[in-house]
């Protein structure tokens, strides 16, 4: 089981955030990322929104980073850990610019970038950015195809409704081949079909964990799935977040579980096909206490899970 290092104050959603997180600074995050890298955590993943309408702030909070910028910065501050997103809202960004940003960061980090793409859910955010919300799935499909073309072709060419290019050069290519890992976030059939076609991983959010194995079978049954290695992500605290970031009660994802509870739950998730998870942020009082807890997780918990 690979473990994601939960970096505090990446967001402040009501369902998951601890009160102490709001005082965590960028400098604190840099120090924590260096520790996670040293201790052997597998990944840091960065959430993303561009703007939050005031009507959603109570549940979603106002504090979100731009995922690719934050990933690139954290890659520069570390040496080994992978940098992912959870998720990059694909339809809200120009695919050529995004492809260039991710390829640049992968090239400069020596091949440590990943990306999890989602189609988004917050309609007012799309309206504010002038992107048609009800076309976001079709936009995402074109953008994904265009990005992969830019990353892999020596003479990139793509013709679509939402993006077109020809007779262009595109370098640097990603260090990782055929390109940096693409994961897909989301739970609808369309997202899972997208994962089957393009991705090497799926990040579940609203799918109940007892249905994960069934949904993974759905992905692997699609004609576009070619048998490639495939990761499945489900954090222990994921069940505490409902649709629209509503607060849910999940006894299996509460902060401060003891070692036996964490090991048992991670083992059960592994049986469902989960290969990547994360332990909820604990109810501590600050950065140093959290680092003590995070080191305990990597030293005591990780060796006990498959």
PDB file of C-alpha atoms in Angstrom:
ATOM      1  CA  UNK A   1       0.000   0.000   0.000  1.00  0.00           C
ATOM      2  CA  UNK A   2       1.420   3.365  -1.049  1.00  0.00           C
ATOM      3  CA  UNK A   3       0.781   6.227   1.358  1.00  0.00           C
ATOM      4  CA  UNK A   4      -0.022   9.818   0.462  1.00  0.00           C
ATOM      5  CA  UNK A   5       1.332  12.425   2.857  1.00  0.00           C
ATOM      6  CA  UNK A   6      -1.548  14.683   3.846  1.00  0.00           C
ATOM      7  CA  UNK A   7      -0.051  18.155   3.665  1.00  0.00           C
ATOM      8  CA  UNK A   8      -2.022  20.442   6.024  1.00  0.00           C
ATOM      9  CA  UNK A   9      -3.726  23.622   4.812  1.00  0.00           C
ATOM     10  CA  UNK A  10      -4.027  22.593   1.186  1.00  0.00           C
ATOM     11  CA  UNK A  11      -7.702  23.343   1.699  1.00  0.00           C
ATOM     12  CA  UNK A  12     -10.104  24.156   4.516  1.00  0.00           C
ATOM     13  CA  UNK A  13     -13.210  22.114   3.825  1.00  0.00           C
ATOM     14  CA  UNK A  14     -15.482  21.670   6.815  1.00  0.00           C
ATOM     15  CA  UNK A  15     -15.708  17.882   6.555  1.00  0.00           C
ATOM     16  CA  UNK A  16     -11.984  17.163   6.863  1.00  0.00           C
ATOM     17  CA  UNK A  17      -9.956  20.110   8.116  1.00  0.00           C
ATOM     18  CA  UNK A  18      -8.589  20.371  11.635  1.00  0.00           C
ATOM     19  CA  UNK A  19      -8.668  23.799  13.350  1.00  0.00           C
ATOM     20  CA  UNK A  20      -4.890  23.976  13.718  1.00  0.00           C
ATOM     21  CA  UNK A  21      -4.368  23.767   9.955  1.00  0.00           C
ATOM     22  CA  UNK A  22      -5.444  27.350   9.272  1.00  0.00           C
ATOM     23  CA  UNK A  23      -2.243  28.688  10.830  1.00  0.00           C
ATOM     24  CA  UNK A  24       0.040  26.516   8.656  1.00  0.00           C
ATOM     25  CA  UNK A  25       2.110  28.632   6.256  1.00  0.00           C
ATOM     26  CA  UNK A  26       3.770  27.880   2.953  1.00  0.00           C
ATOM     27  CA  UNK A  27       7.104  27.744   4.740  1.00  0.00           C
ATOM     28  CA  UNK A  28       5.645  25.175   7.149  1.00  0.00           C
ATOM     29  CA  UNK A  29       4.422  23.124   4.210  1.00  0.00           C
ATOM     30  CA  UNK A  30       7.882  23.189   2.671  1.00  0.00           C
ATOM     31  CA  UNK A  31       9.423  21.860   5.891  1.00  0.00           C
ATOM     32  CA  UNK A  32       6.787  19.153   6.171  1.00  0.00           C
ATOM     33  CA  UNK A  33       7.222  18.101   2.540  1.00  0.00           C
ATOM     34  CA  UNK A  34      10.952  17.702   3.092  1.00  0.00           C
ATOM     35  CA  UNK A  35      10.237  15.468   6.109  1.00  0.00           C
ATOM     36  CA  UNK A  36       7.749  13.369   4.146  1.00  0.00           C
ATOM     37  CA  UNK A  37      10.338  12.965   1.395  1.00  0.00           C
ATOM     38  CA  UNK A  38      13.022  11.913   3.866  1.00  0.00           C
ATOM     39  CA  UNK A  39      10.775   9.430   5.681  1.00  0.00           C
ATOM     40  CA  UNK A  40       9.663   7.634   2.539  1.00  0.00           C
ATOM     41  CA  UNK A  41       6.109   8.730   1.911  1.00  0.00           C
ATOM     42  CA  UNK A  42       5.142   7.884  -1.640  1.00  0.00           C
ATOM     43  CA  UNK A  43       3.252  10.972  -2.749  1.00  0.00           C
ATOM     44  CA  UNK A  44       1.925  14.444  -2.013  1.00  0.00           C
ATOM     45  CA  UNK A  45      -1.296  15.347  -3.833  1.00  0.00           C
ATOM     46  CA  UNK A  46      -2.572  18.898  -4.306  1.00  0.00           C
ATOM     47  CA  UNK A  47      -6.305  19.770  -4.500  1.00  0.00           C
ATOM     48  CA  UNK A  48      -7.465  22.532  -6.825  1.00  0.00           C
ATOM     49  CA  UNK A  49     -10.187  25.130  -7.297  1.00  0.00           C
ATOM     50  CA  UNK A  50      -9.788  28.575  -8.835  1.00  0.00           C
ATOM     51  CA  UNK A  51     -12.625  30.475  -7.158  1.00  0.00           C
ATOM     52  CA  UNK A  52     -15.247  29.477  -4.607  1.00  0.00           C
ATOM     53  CA  UNK A  53     -18.587  31.288  -4.775  1.00  0.00           C
ATOM     54  CA  UNK A  54     -19.563  32.702  -1.396  1.00  0.00           C
ATOM     55  CA  UNK A  55     -22.552  30.357  -1.177  1.00  0.00           C
ATOM     56  CA  UNK A  56     -20.149  27.396  -1.068  1.00  0.00           C
ATOM     57  CA  UNK A  57     -17.539  28.794   1.320  1.00  0.00           C
ATOM     58  CA  UNK A  58     -19.091  27.348   4.494  1.00  0.00           C
ATOM     59  CA  UNK A  59     -18.517  23.777   3.290  1.00  0.00           C
ATOM     60  CA  UNK A  60     -15.719  24.190   0.745  1.00  0.00           C
ATOM     61  CA  UNK A  61     -13.667  26.945   2.349  1.00  0.00           C
ATOM     62  CA  UNK A  62     -11.917  29.739   0.457  1.00  0.00           C
ATOM     63  CA  UNK A  63      -8.367  28.333   0.446  1.00  0.00           C
ATOM     64  CA  UNK A  64      -7.301  26.314  -2.612  1.00  0.00           C
ATOM     65  CA  UNK A  65      -4.055  26.181  -4.565  1.00  0.00           C
ATOM     66  CA  UNK A  66      -3.426  25.904  -8.298  1.00  0.00           C
ATOM     67  CA  UNK A  67      -2.327  22.297  -8.424  1.00  0.00           C
ATOM     68  CA  UNK A  68       0.423  22.387 -11.057  1.00  0.00           C
ATOM     69  CA  UNK A  69       2.161  25.429  -9.562  1.00  0.00           C
ATOM     70  CA  UNK A  70       2.142  23.865  -6.099  1.00  0.00           C
ATOM     71  CA  UNK A  71       3.346  20.508  -7.426  1.00  0.00           C
ATOM     72  CA  UNK A  72       6.240  22.126  -9.242  1.00  0.00           C
ATOM     73  CA  UNK A  73       7.250  24.096  -6.166  1.00  0.00           C
ATOM     74  CA  UNK A  74       7.112  21.013  -3.935  1.00  0.00           C
ATOM     75  CA  UNK A  75       9.132  19.042  -6.487  1.00  0.00           C
ATOM     76  CA  UNK A  76      11.842  21.683  -6.238  1.00  0.00           C
ATOM     77  CA  UNK A  77      11.846  21.402  -2.448  1.00  0.00           C
ATOM     78  CA  UNK A  78      12.193  17.592  -2.406  1.00  0.00           C
ATOM     79  CA  UNK A  79      14.242  14.835  -4.016  1.00  0.00           C
ATOM     80  CA  UNK A  80      12.293  11.585  -4.302  1.00  0.00           C
ATOM     81  CA  UNK A  81       8.605  11.905  -3.494  1.00  0.00           C
ATOM     82  CA  UNK A  82       6.028  11.926  -6.313  1.00  0.00           C
ATOM     83  CA  UNK A  83       3.867  15.033  -6.787  1.00  0.00           C
ATOM     84  CA  UNK A  84       0.270  14.487  -7.850  1.00  0.00           C
ATOM     85  CA  UNK A  85      -2.987  16.459  -7.858  1.00  0.00           C
ATOM     86  CA  UNK A  86      -6.408  15.548  -6.491  1.00  0.00           C
ATOM     87  CA  UNK A  87      -7.739  16.888  -8.711  1.00  0.00           C
ATOM     88  CA  UNK A  88      -6.687  19.197 -11.512  1.00  0.00           C
ATOM     89  CA  UNK A  89      -9.920  20.576 -13.000  1.00  0.00           C
ATOM     90  CA  UNK A  90      -9.140  19.849 -16.632  1.00  0.00           C
ATOM     91  CA  UNK A  91     -11.914  21.695 -18.536  1.00  0.00           C
ATOM     92  CA  UNK A  92     -11.039  25.005 -16.845  1.00  0.00           C
ATOM     93  CA  UNK A  93      -7.513  25.150 -18.304  1.00  0.00           C
ATOM     94  CA  UNK A  94      -6.119  25.460 -21.808  1.00  0.00           C
ATOM     95  CA  UNK A  95      -4.681  22.051 -22.694  1.00  0.00           C
ATOM     96  CA  UNK A  96      -1.586  23.363 -24.477  1.00  0.00           C
ATOM     97  CA  UNK A  97      -0.640  25.561 -21.533  1.00  0.00           C
ATOM     98  CA  UNK A  98      -1.377  22.776 -19.042  1.00  0.00           C
ATOM     99  CA  UNK A  99       0.564  20.208 -21.068  1.00  0.00           C
ATOM    100  CA  UNK A 100       3.533  22.574 -21.161  1.00  0.00           C
ATOM    101  CA  UNK A 101       3.359  23.283 -17.416  1.00  0.00           C
ATOM    102  CA  UNK A 102       3.245  19.621 -16.430  1.00  0.00           C
ATOM    103  CA  UNK A 103       5.928  18.578 -18.920  1.00  0.00           C
ATOM    104  CA  UNK A 104       8.187  21.392 -17.719  1.00  0.00           C
ATOM    105  CA  UNK A 105       7.805  20.342 -14.086  1.00  0.00           C
ATOM    106  CA  UNK A 106       8.373  16.675 -14.953  1.00  0.00           C
ATOM    107  CA  UNK A 107      11.508  17.518 -16.925  1.00  0.00           C
ATOM    108  CA  UNK A 108      12.940  19.766 -14.220  1.00  0.00           C
ATOM    109  CA  UNK A 109      12.125  17.318 -11.389  1.00  0.00           C
ATOM    110  CA  UNK A 110      13.710  14.360 -13.147  1.00  0.00           C
ATOM    111  CA  UNK A 111      10.390  12.591 -13.690  1.00  0.00           C
ATOM    112  CA  UNK A 112       8.443  12.952 -10.429  1.00  0.00           C
ATOM    113  CA  UNK A 113       5.241  14.581 -11.635  1.00  0.00           C
ATOM    114  CA  UNK A 114       1.839  12.942 -11.845  1.00  0.00           C
ATOM    115  CA  UNK A 115      -1.601  14.380 -12.494  1.00  0.00           C
ATOM    116  CA  UNK A 116      -5.144  13.405 -11.562  1.00  0.00           C
ATOM    117  CA  UNK A 117      -7.681  14.975 -13.899  1.00  0.00           C
ATOM    118  CA  UNK A 118     -11.320  15.592 -13.081  1.00  0.00           C
ATOM    119  CA  UNK A 119     -14.134  17.306 -14.948  1.00  0.00           C
ATOM    120  CA  UNK A 120     -15.229  19.472 -12.002  1.00  0.00           C
ATOM    121  CA  UNK A 121     -18.560  19.813 -10.237  1.00  0.00           C
ATOM    122  CA  UNK A 122     -18.919  23.447  -9.155  1.00  0.00           C
ATOM    123  CA  UNK A 123     -21.108  25.041 -11.838  1.00  0.00           C
ATOM    124  CA  UNK A 124     -20.621  28.689 -10.735  1.00  0.00           C
ATOM    125  CA  UNK A 125     -16.847  28.256 -11.053  1.00  0.00           C
ATOM    126  CA  UNK A 126     -17.312  27.265 -14.694  1.00  0.00           C
ATOM    127  CA  UNK A 127     -19.634  30.209 -15.298  1.00  0.00           C
ATOM    128  CA  UNK A 128     -17.123  32.643 -13.795  1.00  0.00           C
ATOM    129  CA  UNK A 129     -14.392  31.293 -16.072  1.00  0.00           C
ATOM    130  CA  UNK A 130     -16.606  31.230 -19.167  1.00  0.00           C
ATOM    131  CA  UNK A 131     -16.528  27.446 -19.684  1.00  0.00           C
ATOM    132  CA  UNK A 132     -19.790  25.641 -20.580  1.00  0.00           C
ATOM    133  CA  UNK A 133     -20.531  23.428 -17.584  1.00  0.00           C
ATOM    134  CA  UNK A 134     -22.708  20.895 -19.395  1.00  0.00           C
ATOM    135  CA  UNK A 135     -20.020  20.310 -22.029  1.00  0.00           C
ATOM    136  CA  UNK A 136     -17.250  19.650 -19.519  1.00  0.00           C
ATOM    137  CA  UNK A 137     -17.063  15.903 -20.181  1.00  0.00           C
ATOM    138  CA  UNK A 138     -16.656  16.363 -23.922  1.00  0.00           C
ATOM    139  CA  UNK A 139     -14.150  19.157 -23.312  1.00  0.00           C
ATOM    140  CA  UNK A 140     -12.144  16.912 -20.983  1.00  0.00           C
ATOM    141  CA  UNK A 141     -12.036  14.097 -23.542  1.00  0.00           C
ATOM    142  CA  UNK A 142     -10.635  16.406 -26.211  1.00  0.00           C
ATOM    143  CA  UNK A 143      -8.189  18.052 -23.831  1.00  0.00           C
ATOM    144  CA  UNK A 144      -6.884  14.677 -22.659  1.00  0.00           C
ATOM    145  CA  UNK A 145      -6.337  13.467 -26.204  1.00  0.00           C
ATOM    146  CA  UNK A 146      -4.600  16.724 -27.115  1.00  0.00           C
ATOM    147  CA  UNK A 147      -2.333  16.652 -24.062  1.00  0.00           C
ATOM    148  CA  UNK A 148      -1.261  13.062 -24.712  1.00  0.00           C
ATOM    149  CA  UNK A 149      -0.575  13.968 -28.350  1.00  0.00           C
ATOM    150  CA  UNK A 150       1.650  16.877 -27.292  1.00  0.00           C
ATOM    151  CA  UNK A 151       3.523  14.708 -24.795  1.00  0.00           C
ATOM    152  CA  UNK A 152       4.149  11.755 -27.094  1.00  0.00           C
ATOM    153  CA  UNK A 153       4.265  12.849 -30.733  1.00  0.00           C
ATOM    154  CA  UNK A 154       7.313  14.294 -32.470  1.00  0.00           C
ATOM    155  CA  UNK A 155       4.953  16.190 -34.793  1.00  0.00           C
ATOM    156  CA  UNK A 156       1.891  16.923 -32.663  1.00  0.00           C
ATOM    157  CA  UNK A 157      -1.392  17.375 -34.461  1.00  0.00           C
ATOM    158  CA  UNK A 158      -4.960  17.411 -33.173  1.00  0.00           C
ATOM    159  CA  UNK A 159      -8.251  18.627 -34.592  1.00  0.00           C
ATOM    160  CA  UNK A 160     -11.261  18.991 -32.318  1.00  0.00           C
ATOM    161  CA  UNK A 161     -14.170  21.239 -31.474  1.00  0.00           C
ATOM    162  CA  UNK A 162     -12.492  22.738 -28.416  1.00  0.00           C
ATOM    163  CA  UNK A 163      -8.798  22.607 -29.316  1.00  0.00           C
ATOM    164  CA  UNK A 164      -6.876  22.227 -32.571  1.00  0.00           C
ATOM    165  CA  UNK A 165      -3.208  22.452 -33.571  1.00  0.00           C
ATOM    166  CA  UNK A 166      -0.894  21.335 -36.362  1.00  0.00           C
ATOM    167  CA  UNK A 167       2.604  22.095 -37.646  1.00  0.00           C
ATOM    168  CA  UNK A 168       3.936  22.757 -34.132  1.00  0.00           C
ATOM    169  CA  UNK A 169       6.916  21.701 -32.060  1.00  0.00           C
ATOM    170  CA  UNK A 170       6.523  20.852 -28.381  1.00  0.00           C
ATOM    171  CA  UNK A 171       9.437  20.332 -25.997  1.00  0.00           C
ATOM    172  CA  UNK A 172      10.475  19.430 -23.418  1.00  0.00           C
ATOM    173  CA  UNK A 173       8.639  16.137 -23.482  1.00  0.00           C
ATOM    174  CA  UNK A 174       8.006  14.574 -20.070  1.00  0.00           C
ATOM    175  CA  UNK A 175      10.918  12.569 -18.700  1.00  0.00           C
ATOM    176  CA  UNK A 176       8.583   9.689 -17.880  1.00  0.00           C
ATOM    177  CA  UNK A 177       7.589   7.544 -20.852  1.00  0.00           C
ATOM    178  CA  UNK A 178       5.300   7.363 -22.632  1.00  0.00           C
ATOM    179  CA  UNK A 179       4.321  10.354 -20.468  1.00  0.00           C
ATOM    180  CA  UNK A 180       3.886  11.276 -16.824  1.00  0.00           C
ATOM    181  CA  UNK A 181       1.234   9.168 -15.051  1.00  0.00           C
ATOM    182  CA  UNK A 182      -2.353  10.275 -15.628  1.00  0.00           C
ATOM    183  CA  UNK A 183      -4.993   9.329 -13.075  1.00  0.00           C
ATOM    184  CA  UNK A 184      -8.695  10.147 -13.277  1.00  0.00           C
ATOM    185  CA  UNK A 185     -10.774  11.389 -10.361  1.00  0.00           C
ATOM    186  CA  UNK A 186     -14.525  10.937 -10.204  1.00  0.00           C
ATOM    187  CA  UNK A 187     -17.192   8.301  -9.855  1.00  0.00           C
ATOM    188  CA  UNK A 188     -19.534   8.519 -12.847  1.00  0.00           C
ATOM    189  CA  UNK A 189     -19.374   5.951 -15.642  1.00  0.00           C
ATOM    190  CA  UNK A 190     -17.934   8.610 -17.945  1.00  0.00           C
ATOM    191  CA  UNK A 191     -15.013   9.202 -15.593  1.00  0.00           C
ATOM    192  CA  UNK A 192     -14.336   5.478 -15.347  1.00  0.00           C
ATOM    193  CA  UNK A 193     -14.422   5.052 -19.117  1.00  0.00           C
ATOM    194  CA  UNK A 194     -11.977   7.963 -19.350  1.00  0.00           C
ATOM    195  CA  UNK A 195      -9.737   6.180 -16.842  1.00  0.00           C
ATOM    196  CA  UNK A 196      -9.875   2.979 -18.893  1.00  0.00           C
ATOM    197  CA  UNK A 197      -8.753   4.828 -22.017  1.00  0.00           C
ATOM    198  CA  UNK A 198      -6.104   7.195 -20.714  1.00  0.00           C
ATOM    199  CA  UNK A 199      -5.132   6.489 -17.116  1.00  0.00           C
ATOM    200  CA  UNK A 200      -2.952   4.326 -14.946  1.00  0.00           C
ATOM    201  CA  UNK A 201      -4.996   5.090 -11.841  1.00  0.00           C
ATOM    202  CA  UNK A 202      -8.430   6.026 -10.491  1.00  0.00           C
ATOM    203  CA  UNK A 203      -9.080   8.318  -7.518  1.00  0.00           C
ATOM    204  CA  UNK A 204     -12.465   7.502  -6.017  1.00  0.00           C
ATOM    205  CA  UNK A 205     -14.406  10.122  -4.081  1.00  0.00           C
ATOM    206  CA  UNK A 206     -18.118   9.407  -3.677  1.00  0.00           C
ATOM    207  CA  UNK A 207     -17.955   5.690  -4.459  1.00  0.00           C
ATOM    208  CA  UNK A 208     -18.663   3.699  -1.255  1.00  0.00           C
ATOM    209  CA  UNK A 209     -15.559   1.641  -0.512  1.00  0.00           C
ATOM    210  CA  UNK A 210     -17.525  -1.597  -0.582  1.00  0.00           C
ATOM    211  CA  UNK A 211     -18.290  -0.856  -4.259  1.00  0.00           C
ATOM    212  CA  UNK A 212     -14.709  -0.086  -5.290  1.00  0.00           C
ATOM    213  CA  UNK A 213     -13.903  -3.613  -6.488  1.00  0.00           C
ATOM    214  CA  UNK A 214     -17.015  -3.621  -8.683  1.00  0.00           C
ATOM    215  CA  UNK A 215     -16.114  -0.252 -10.181  1.00  0.00           C
ATOM    216  CA  UNK A 216     -12.524  -1.314 -10.845  1.00  0.00           C
ATOM    217  CA  UNK A 217     -13.907  -4.336 -12.689  1.00  0.00           C
ATOM    218  CA  UNK A 218     -16.017  -1.921 -14.744  1.00  0.00           C
ATOM    219  CA  UNK A 219     -12.891   0.053 -15.690  1.00  0.00           C
ATOM    220  CA  UNK A 220     -10.965  -3.052 -16.653  1.00  0.00           C
ATOM    221  CA  UNK A 221     -13.869  -4.411 -18.693  1.00  0.00           C
ATOM    222  CA  UNK A 222     -13.842  -1.425 -21.044  1.00  0.00           C
ATOM    223  CA  UNK A 223     -12.521  -2.040 -24.571  1.00  0.00           C
ATOM    224  CA  UNK A 224      -9.952   0.765 -24.195  1.00  0.00           C
ATOM    225  CA  UNK A 225      -8.296  -0.840 -21.164  1.00  0.00           C
ATOM    226  CA  UNK A 226      -5.183  -2.678 -22.336  1.00  0.00           C
ATOM    227  CA  UNK A 227      -4.152  -4.532 -19.189  1.00  0.00           C
ATOM    228  CA  UNK A 228      -1.683  -1.887 -18.003  1.00  0.00           C
ATOM    229  CA  UNK A 229      -0.777  -1.591 -14.319  1.00  0.00           C
ATOM    230  CA  UNK A 230      -3.489   0.363 -12.548  1.00  0.00           C
ATOM    231  CA  UNK A 231      -3.602   2.105  -9.155  1.00  0.00           C
ATOM    232  CA  UNK A 232      -6.744   2.704  -7.103  1.00  0.00           C
ATOM    233  CA  UNK A 233      -6.848   5.490  -4.507  1.00  0.00           C
ATOM    234  CA  UNK A 234      -9.159   5.792  -1.519  1.00  0.00           C
ATOM    235  CA  UNK A 235      -8.092   7.779   1.538  1.00  0.00           C
ATOM    236  CA  UNK A 236      -9.312   6.779   4.977  1.00  0.00           C
ATOM    237  CA  UNK A 237     -10.994  10.155   5.417  1.00  0.00           C
ATOM    238  CA  UNK A 238     -12.683  10.210   2.011  1.00  0.00           C
ATOM    239  CA  UNK A 239     -16.004   8.970   3.369  1.00  0.00           C
ATOM    240  CA  UNK A 240     -16.319  12.058   5.570  1.00  0.00           C
ATOM    241  CA  UNK A 241     -16.867  14.228   2.480  1.00  0.00           C
ATOM    242  CA  UNK A 242     -20.156  14.014   0.609  1.00  0.00           C
ATOM    243  CA  UNK A 243     -21.412  15.580  -2.579  1.00  0.00           C
ATOM    244  CA  UNK A 244     -20.734  19.314  -2.661  1.00  0.00           C
ATOM    245  CA  UNK A 245     -18.324  18.820   0.282  1.00  0.00           C
ATOM    246  CA  UNK A 246     -21.171  18.122   2.687  1.00  0.00           C
ATOM    247  CA  UNK A 247     -20.131  16.696   6.044  1.00  0.00           C
ATOM    248  CA  UNK A 248     -20.660  12.982   6.576  1.00  0.00           C
ATOM    249  CA  UNK A 249     -20.058  10.753   9.558  1.00  0.00           C
ATOM    250  CA  UNK A 250     -17.696   7.884   8.814  1.00  0.00           C
ATOM    251  CA  UNK A 251     -16.437   5.848  11.793  1.00  0.00           C
ATOM    252  CA  UNK A 252     -13.753   4.316   9.581  1.00  0.00           C
ATOM    253  CA  UNK A 253     -12.268   7.693   8.669  1.00  0.00           C
ATOM    254  CA  UNK A 254     -12.236   9.658  11.887  1.00  0.00           C
ATOM    255  CA  UNK A 255      -9.068  11.467  13.002  1.00  0.00           C
ATOM    256  CA  UNK A 256      -6.975   9.907  15.731  1.00  0.00           C
ATOM    257  CA  UNK A 257      -7.667   6.213  15.147  1.00  0.00           C
ATOM    258  CA  UNK A 258      -5.265   3.870  16.902  1.00  0.00           C
ATOM    259  CA  UNK A 259      -2.717   1.721  15.085  1.00  0.00           C
ATOM    260  CA  UNK A 260      -4.836  -1.429  15.034  1.00  0.00           C
ATOM    261  CA  UNK A 261      -7.845   0.409  13.615  1.00  0.00           C
ATOM    262  CA  UNK A 262      -5.766   2.041  10.889  1.00  0.00           C
ATOM    263  CA  UNK A 263      -4.008  -1.201   9.929  1.00  0.00           C
ATOM    264  CA  UNK A 264      -7.282  -3.125   9.832  1.00  0.00           C
ATOM    265  CA  UNK A 265      -8.976  -0.539   7.646  1.00  0.00           C
ATOM    266  CA  UNK A 266      -6.042  -0.236   5.244  1.00  0.00           C
ATOM    267  CA  UNK A 267      -5.897  -4.019   4.979  1.00  0.00           C
ATOM    268  CA  UNK A 268      -9.610  -4.169   4.196  1.00  0.00           C
ATOM    269  CA  UNK A 269      -9.231  -1.459   1.534  1.00  0.00           C
ATOM    270  CA  UNK A 270      -6.385  -3.423  -0.016  1.00  0.00           C
ATOM    271  CA  UNK A 271      -8.734  -6.396  -0.301  1.00  0.00           C
ATOM    272  CA  UNK A 272     -11.113  -4.162  -2.287  1.00  0.00           C
ATOM    273  CA  UNK A 273      -8.335  -3.351  -4.742  1.00  0.00           C
ATOM    274  CA  UNK A 274      -7.077  -0.087  -3.221  1.00  0.00           C
ATOM    275  CA  UNK A 275      -3.340   0.418  -3.768  1.00  0.00           C
ATOM    276  CA  UNK A 276      -2.921   4.001  -2.487  1.00  0.00           C
ATOM    277  CA  UNK A 277      -4.396   5.561   0.641  1.00  0.00           C
ATOM    278  CA  UNK A 278      -3.880   8.259   3.264  1.00  0.00           C
ATOM    279  CA  UNK A 279      -4.414   8.575   7.001  1.00  0.00           C
ATOM    280  CA  UNK A 280      -6.659  11.447   8.191  1.00  0.00           C
ATOM    281  CA  UNK A 281      -5.053  14.514   9.719  1.00  0.00           C
ATOM    282  CA  UNK A 282      -5.029  14.066  13.503  1.00  0.00           C
ATOM    283  CA  UNK A 283      -6.453  16.437  16.153  1.00  0.00           C
ATOM    284  CA  UNK A 284      -3.076  17.843  17.216  1.00  0.00           C
ATOM    285  CA  UNK A 285      -2.052  21.393  18.123  1.00  0.00           C
ATOM    286  CA  UNK A 286       0.453  22.320  15.448  1.00  0.00           C
ATOM    287  CA  UNK A 287       3.076  21.409  12.888  1.00  0.00           C
ATOM    288  CA  UNK A 288       5.584  19.711  15.178  1.00  0.00           C
ATOM    289  CA  UNK A 289       2.969  17.444  16.738  1.00  0.00           C
ATOM    290  CA  UNK A 290       1.698  16.572  13.295  1.00  0.00           C
ATOM    291  CA  UNK A 291       5.188  15.680  12.112  1.00  0.00           C
ATOM    292  CA  UNK A 292       5.559  13.360  15.101  1.00  0.00           C
ATOM    293  CA  UNK A 293       2.294  11.685  14.096  1.00  0.00           C
ATOM    294  CA  UNK A 294       3.244  11.465  10.422  1.00  0.00           C
ATOM    295  CA  UNK A 295       6.558   9.832  11.316  1.00  0.00           C
ATOM    296  CA  UNK A 296       4.688   7.354  13.542  1.00  0.00           C
ATOM    297  CA  UNK A 297       2.434   6.454  10.602  1.00  0.00           C
ATOM    298  CA  UNK A 298       5.343   5.743   8.275  1.00  0.00           C
ATOM    299  CA  UNK A 299       7.317   3.793  10.892  1.00  0.00           C
ATOM    300  CA  UNK A 300       4.523   1.875  12.629  1.00  0.00           C
ATOM    301  CA  UNK A 301       1.648   1.619  10.166  1.00  0.00           C
ATOM    302  CA  UNK A 302       3.177   1.272   6.715  1.00  0.00           C
ATOM    303  CA  UNK A 303       5.233  -1.881   7.494  1.00  0.00           C
ATOM    304  CA  UNK A 304       2.029  -3.612   8.643  1.00  0.00           C
ATOM    305  CA  UNK A 305      -0.048  -3.093   5.492  1.00  0.00           C
ATOM    306  CA  UNK A 306       0.292  -5.034   2.241  1.00  0.00           C
TER     307      UNK A 306
END
